């Protein structure tokens, strides 16, 4: 029997789901149903991304105390699960990055890369965008503003751990050029190749606990937690049993289809395949990046206050109408 492993991104639980999240899950659910009808052994995974500075801040903003992040995320995860149930999303596994087996997998990845000499420590001087949870170099920063979201960046000058992604730049370019279906649609592949024309900077993969402690502890240095993106991307393998359940990993990996929004293309099409390659694992078959739901020309987001609530639309028009409208 042919297998088909398909994923949504993990949703960040600093706020409730809006129609953008539901669009991605409806698209993945529809593709999953199609493959099930064709007789494939489909594994459809979705879930939630629960670490990082934004969650730490949202916890306090919602009236919880420092250190109560787990209570905050435990409250909001059911809101996502209820919406998926309401929308008829038939996933096979819901992964949370605060699950013990995910935490173990992230630490196993860090340990392996550290022992293989792929992770080293140095002073990081540069910028960090908290809303995007993304590091930017001096050259990439827009005079202290985020080149992606245009918000003010935070200046960082601290010791951190780095992953030697620069060693894999040519491998990645060759992989993209020899696998036409690896990044879809084609204009997104060209975007990634454009980004790869500049030399890759090694990826900062830690945050000092003194600054931000809500994350997975770096196994070889308890003063640090793992950078939230490095943590979250590993869900695609931890969710199918990495590193212990070898037979399940062999059955489902590589993923056939990662569907994501265009804003997280670089994390998925640059960092993620390099992480996998460094671990001796295959790259996913296809990464498909869709566009955004926009309101009056702007991306829908909580901080912009232009959210459309899926539940209100379902109540008014019904589930099939809603699913059809978004996909159409
Ligand atoms: Zn930003």
Coordinates of C-alpha atoms and ligand atoms in Angstrom, one line a residue:
X1 CA 0.0 0.0 0.0
X2 CA 1.3 3.5 -0.9
X3 CA 1.7 5.9 2.0
X4 CA 1.0 9.6 1.9
X5 CA 2.3 11.8 4.8
X6 CA 0.8 15.3 4.8
X7 CA 1.2 18.1 7.4
X8 CA -0.1 21.5 8.3
X9 CA 2.3 23.9 10.0
X10 CA 2.0 24.0 13.8
X11 CA -0.1 26.9 14.8
X12 CA 1.3 29.4 17.3
X13 CA -1.1 29.4 20.3
X14 CA -0.6 33.0 21.4
X15 CA -4.1 33.7 20.0
X16 CA -7.2 32.0 18.8
X17 CA -7.4 30.5 15.3
X18 CA -8.8 32.7 12.5
X19 CA -9.9 31.9 8.9
X20 CA -6.3 31.8 7.7
X21 CA -5.5 28.8 10.0
X22 CA -8.8 27.2 9.0
X23 CA -7.9 27.6 5.3
X24 CA -4.7 25.7 5.6
X25 CA -6.4 22.9 7.6
X26 CA -9.3 22.6 5.1
X27 CA -6.8 22.4 2.2
X28 CA -4.8 19.7 3.9
X29 CA -7.9 17.8 4.9
X30 CA -9.2 17.9 1.3
X31 CA -6.0 16.6 -0.1
X32 CA -5.9 13.9 2.6
X33 CA -9.5 12.8 1.7
X34 CA -8.5 12.6 -2.0
X35 CA -5.5 10.3 -1.2
X36 CA -7.6 8.1 1.1
X37 CA -10.2 7.7 -1.7
X38 CA -7.3 6.6 -4.0
X39 CA -6.4 3.9 -1.4
X40 CA -3.3 5.4 0.1
X41 CA -2.3 4.9 3.7
X42 CA -2.6 8.6 4.6
X43 CA -1.1 10.1 7.7
X44 CA -2.3 13.7 8.3
X45 CA -0.7 15.6 11.1
X46 CA -1.5 19.0 12.6
X47 CA -0.8 20.6 16.0
X48 CA 0.4 23.5 18.0
X49 CA 3.7 25.4 18.5
X50 CA 3.8 26.3 22.2
X51 CA 7.2 27.7 23.1
X52 CA 9.0 31.0 22.6
X53 CA 9.0 34.6 23.6
X54 CA 5.5 35.4 22.1
X55 CA 3.9 32.7 24.3
X56 CA 5.8 34.0 27.4
X57 CA 4.5 37.5 26.7
X58 CA 0.9 36.3 25.9
X59 CA 0.9 34.3 29.1
X60 CA 1.5 37.5 31.2
X61 CA -0.9 39.6 29.0
X62 CA -3.7 37.1 29.7
X63 CA -3.3 37.5 33.5
X64 CA -1.2 34.4 34.2
X65 CA 1.9 34.6 36.3
X66 CA 5.5 34.1 35.0
X67 CA 6.2 30.4 34.9
X68 CA 2.5 29.5 34.1
X69 CA 3.0 29.2 30.4
X70 CA 2.0 25.6 30.4
X71 CA -1.3 26.5 32.0
X72 CA -1.9 29.2 29.4
X73 CA -1.2 26.9 26.4
X74 CA -3.3 24.1 28.0
X75 CA -6.3 26.5 28.0
X76 CA -5.9 27.6 24.4
X77 CA -5.1 24.2 22.7
X78 CA -8.7 23.0 23.1
X79 CA -10.0 26.0 21.1
X80 CA -8.0 24.8 18.1
X81 CA -9.1 21.2 18.5
X82 CA -12.8 22.2 18.8
X83 CA -12.6 24.3 15.6
X84 CA -11.0 21.4 13.7
X85 CA -13.8 19.1 14.9
X86 CA -16.4 21.6 14.0
X87 CA -14.9 21.9 10.5
X88 CA -14.8 18.2 9.9
X89 CA -10.9 18.1 9.8
X90 CA -10.0 14.4 10.0
X91 CA -6.4 14.4 11.2
X92 CA -4.6 11.3 12.4
X93 CA -2.4 13.0 15.0
X94 CA -2.4 16.3 16.9
X95 CA 1.1 17.1 18.1
X96 CA 2.0 19.6 20.8
X97 CA 5.6 20.8 21.1
X98 CA 5.2 20.6 24.9
X99 CA 4.7 16.8 24.7
X100 CA 7.4 14.8 26.4
X101 CA 8.2 12.7 23.3
X102 CA 8.6 15.8 21.2
X103 CA 10.9 17.4 23.8
X104 CA 13.0 14.2 23.8
X105 CA 13.2 14.2 20.0
X106 CA 14.4 17.8 19.9
X107 CA 17.1 17.1 22.5
X108 CA 18.2 14.0 20.6
X109 CA 18.6 16.1 17.4
X110 CA 20.6 18.7 19.3
X111 CA 22.8 16.1 20.9
X112 CA 23.5 14.4 17.6
X113 CA 24.4 17.6 15.8
X114 CA 26.5 18.8 18.7
X115 CA 28.5 15.5 18.8
X116 CA 28.9 15.6 15.1
X117 CA 30.5 19.1 15.4
X118 CA 27.7 20.8 13.6
X119 CA 26.8 23.1 16.5
X120 CA 29.3 25.6 18.0
X121 CA 29.1 28.6 20.5
X122 CA 29.9 32.2 19.7
X123 CA 28.9 35.7 20.6
X124 CA 25.8 36.7 18.6
X125 CA 25.6 40.4 17.6
X126 CA 22.5 41.2 15.6
X127 CA 18.8 41.7 15.6
X128 CA 15.8 39.7 16.7
X129 CA 12.2 40.2 15.6
X130 CA 9.9 39.0 18.5
X131 CA 6.6 38.9 16.5
X132 CA 8.3 36.8 13.8
X133 CA 10.7 35.0 16.2
X134 CA 13.4 35.5 13.6
X135 CA 17.1 36.5 13.8
X136 CA 18.3 39.1 11.3
X137 CA 21.9 40.3 10.6
X138 CA 22.9 43.9 10.5
X139 CA 22.8 43.8 6.7
X140 CA 19.3 42.2 6.6
X141 CA 17.8 44.6 9.1
X142 CA 16.0 47.6 7.7
X143 CA 17.6 50.3 9.9
X144 CA 16.5 48.4 13.1
X145 CA 13.1 47.3 11.6
X146 CA 12.1 43.8 10.5
X147 CA 12.4 43.3 6.7
X148 CA 9.3 41.0 6.9
X149 CA 6.8 42.6 9.2
X150 CA 8.3 46.1 9.4
X151 CA 8.1 46.2 13.2
X152 CA 10.9 47.4 15.5
X153 CA 13.7 44.8 16.1
X154 CA 15.4 44.0 19.4
X155 CA 19.2 44.3 19.5
X156 CA 21.0 41.2 20.8
X157 CA 24.5 40.9 22.0
X158 CA 24.9 37.5 23.8
X159 CA 26.6 34.1 23.6
X160 CA 24.6 31.6 21.7
X161 CA 24.8 28.2 19.9
X162 CA 24.9 28.1 16.1
X163 CA 24.2 25.4 13.6
X164 CA 26.6 25.3 10.7
X165 CA 24.0 25.7 7.9
X166 CA 26.5 27.6 5.7
X167 CA 28.2 24.2 5.0
X168 CA 25.1 23.0 3.2
X169 CA 24.3 25.9 1.0
X170 CA 25.5 24.3 -2.3
X171 CA 23.9 20.9 -1.4
X172 CA 20.6 22.7 -1.0
X173 CA 20.9 24.7 -4.2
X174 CA 21.6 21.4 -6.1
X175 CA 18.8 19.6 -4.4
X176 CA 16.3 22.4 -5.3
X177 CA 17.5 22.4 -8.9
X178 CA 17.3 18.6 -9.3
X179 CA 13.9 18.2 -7.7
X180 CA 11.3 20.2 -9.6
X181 CA 8.5 19.3 -7.1
X182 CA 10.5 20.2 -4.0
X183 CA 9.2 23.8 -3.7
X184 CA 5.8 24.7 -5.1
X185 CA 4.5 26.9 -6.8
X186 CA 7.4 27.6 -9.1
X187 CA 7.6 31.3 -8.3
X188 CA 8.2 30.4 -4.6
X189 CA 11.1 28.1 -5.7
X190 CA 12.6 31.1 -7.5
X191 CA 12.2 33.2 -4.3
X192 CA 14.2 30.6 -2.3
X193 CA 16.9 30.3 -5.0
X194 CA 17.1 34.1 -4.9
X195 CA 17.6 34.1 -1.2
X196 CA 20.4 31.4 -1.7
X197 CA 22.3 33.7 -4.0
X198 CA 23.6 35.5 -0.8
X199 CA 25.9 33.5 1.5
X200 CA 23.9 31.7 4.2
X201 CA 24.6 32.8 7.8
X202 CA 24.9 30.1 10.4
X203 CA 21.6 29.7 12.3
X204 CA 21.4 30.8 15.9
X205 CA 19.5 27.9 17.6
X206 CA 19.5 29.0 21.3
X207 CA 18.1 31.7 23.5
X208 CA 19.7 32.5 26.9
X209 CA 17.5 31.5 29.8
X210 CA 18.3 34.7 31.5
X211 CA 16.5 36.5 28.7
X212 CA 13.8 34.0 27.7
X213 CA 13.2 30.6 29.5
X214 CA 10.0 29.2 28.0
X215 CA 11.5 26.6 25.7
X216 CA 13.2 23.2 25.5
X217 CA 16.4 23.1 27.5
X218 CA 19.6 22.6 25.4
X219 CA 20.8 19.2 26.5
X220 CA 24.5 20.1 26.7
X221 CA 24.0 23.5 28.4
X222 CA 21.3 24.2 30.9
X223 CA 21.7 27.9 30.6
X224 CA 20.0 27.9 27.3
X225 CA 16.7 26.9 25.7
X226 CA 16.2 25.9 22.0
X227 CA 15.3 28.6 19.5
X228 CA 11.5 28.1 18.9
X229 CA 11.8 27.4 15.1
X230 CA 14.4 24.8 15.5
X231 CA 12.1 23.1 18.1
X232 CA 8.9 23.4 16.1
X233 CA 10.3 22.1 12.7
X234 CA 11.3 18.8 14.4
X235 CA 7.6 18.0 15.0
X236 CA 7.4 16.6 11.4
X237 CA 9.7 13.8 12.5
X238 CA 8.9 13.6 16.3
X239 CA 5.2 13.1 15.4
X240 CA 6.0 9.9 13.5
X241 CA 8.3 8.5 16.2
X242 CA 11.8 10.0 15.7
X243 CA 14.2 8.9 17.0
X244 CA 13.0 5.7 18.8
X245 CA 10.3 4.3 16.5
X246 CA 12.4 3.4 13.6
X247 CA 9.8 1.3 11.7
X248 CA 7.2 4.1 11.8
X249 CA 9.8 6.6 10.7
X250 CA 10.8 4.3 7.8
X251 CA 7.2 3.9 6.9
X252 CA 6.2 7.6 6.7
X253 CA 9.4 9.6 6.1
X254 CA 10.0 11.5 3.9
X255 CA 6.9 13.6 4.2
X256 CA 5.0 13.9 0.9
X257 CA 3.4 17.2 1.4
X258 CA 4.2 20.1 3.8
X259 CA 1.5 22.8 3.2
X260 CA 2.5 26.2 4.8
X261 CA 1.9 29.9 4.4
X262 CA 4.3 31.9 2.3
X263 CA 5.6 33.8 5.4
X264 CA 7.3 30.7 6.7
X265 CA 8.8 29.5 3.5
X266 CA 12.4 30.2 4.4
X267 CA 12.2 28.2 7.6
X268 CA 10.7 25.2 5.7
X269 CA 12.6 25.3 2.5
X270 CA 16.1 26.4 3.8
X271 CA 16.6 25.5 7.5
X272 CA 14.4 22.3 7.6
X273 CA 16.0 20.4 4.7
X274 CA 19.4 21.3 5.9
X275 CA 18.6 20.1 9.5
X276 CA 17.3 16.8 7.9
X277 CA 20.4 16.4 5.7
X278 CA 22.7 17.0 8.6
X279 CA 20.8 14.2 10.5
X280 CA 21.2 11.8 7.6
X281 CA 17.5 12.0 6.7
X282 CA 15.8 12.7 3.4
X283 CA 14.2 16.1 2.6
X284 CA 10.4 16.2 2.3
X285 CA 9.1 15.6 -1.2
X286 CA 7.0 18.8 -1.6
X287 CA 6.8 22.0 0.3
X288 CA 3.8 24.0 -0.9
X289 CA 3.5 27.6 0.2
X290 CA 0.1 29.3 -0.2
X291 CA -0.7 33.1 0.0
X292 CA -2.4 35.0 2.8
X293 CA -6.0 35.9 3.5
X294 CA -5.9 39.6 3.4
X295 CA -8.3 42.3 4.7
X296 CA -8.1 45.6 2.8
X297 CA -4.6 44.7 1.5
X298 CA -3.2 43.6 4.9
X299 CA -2.4 40.2 6.3
X300 CA -5.0 39.1 8.9
X301 CA -3.4 39.1 12.3
X302 CA -4.4 39.6 15.9
X303 CA -2.0 42.5 16.3
X304 CA -3.6 44.3 13.4
X305 CA -7.1 43.7 14.9
X306 CA -8.6 42.5 11.6
X307 CA -9.4 38.9 12.4
X308 CA -12.4 37.2 10.8
X309 CA -13.8 34.5 13.2
X310 CA -14.5 31.2 11.5
X311 CA -17.1 30.2 14.1
X312 CA -19.3 33.2 13.3
X313 CA -19.2 32.3 9.6
X314 CA -19.9 28.6 10.1
X315 CA -22.9 29.5 12.3
X316 CA -24.3 31.7 9.6
X317 CA -23.6 29.7 6.4
X318 CA -22.8 26.1 7.5
X319 CA -19.7 24.0 7.2
X320 CA -19.8 22.9 3.6
X321 CA -20.4 26.4 2.4
X322 CA -17.5 27.7 4.4
X323 CA -15.1 24.9 3.2
X324 CA -16.2 25.5 -0.4
X325 CA -15.8 29.2 -0.2
X326 CA -12.3 29.1 1.2
X327 CA -11.1 26.5 -1.2
X328 CA -12.7 28.1 -4.3
Ligands
LIG1 ZN1 9.0 40.6 12.0

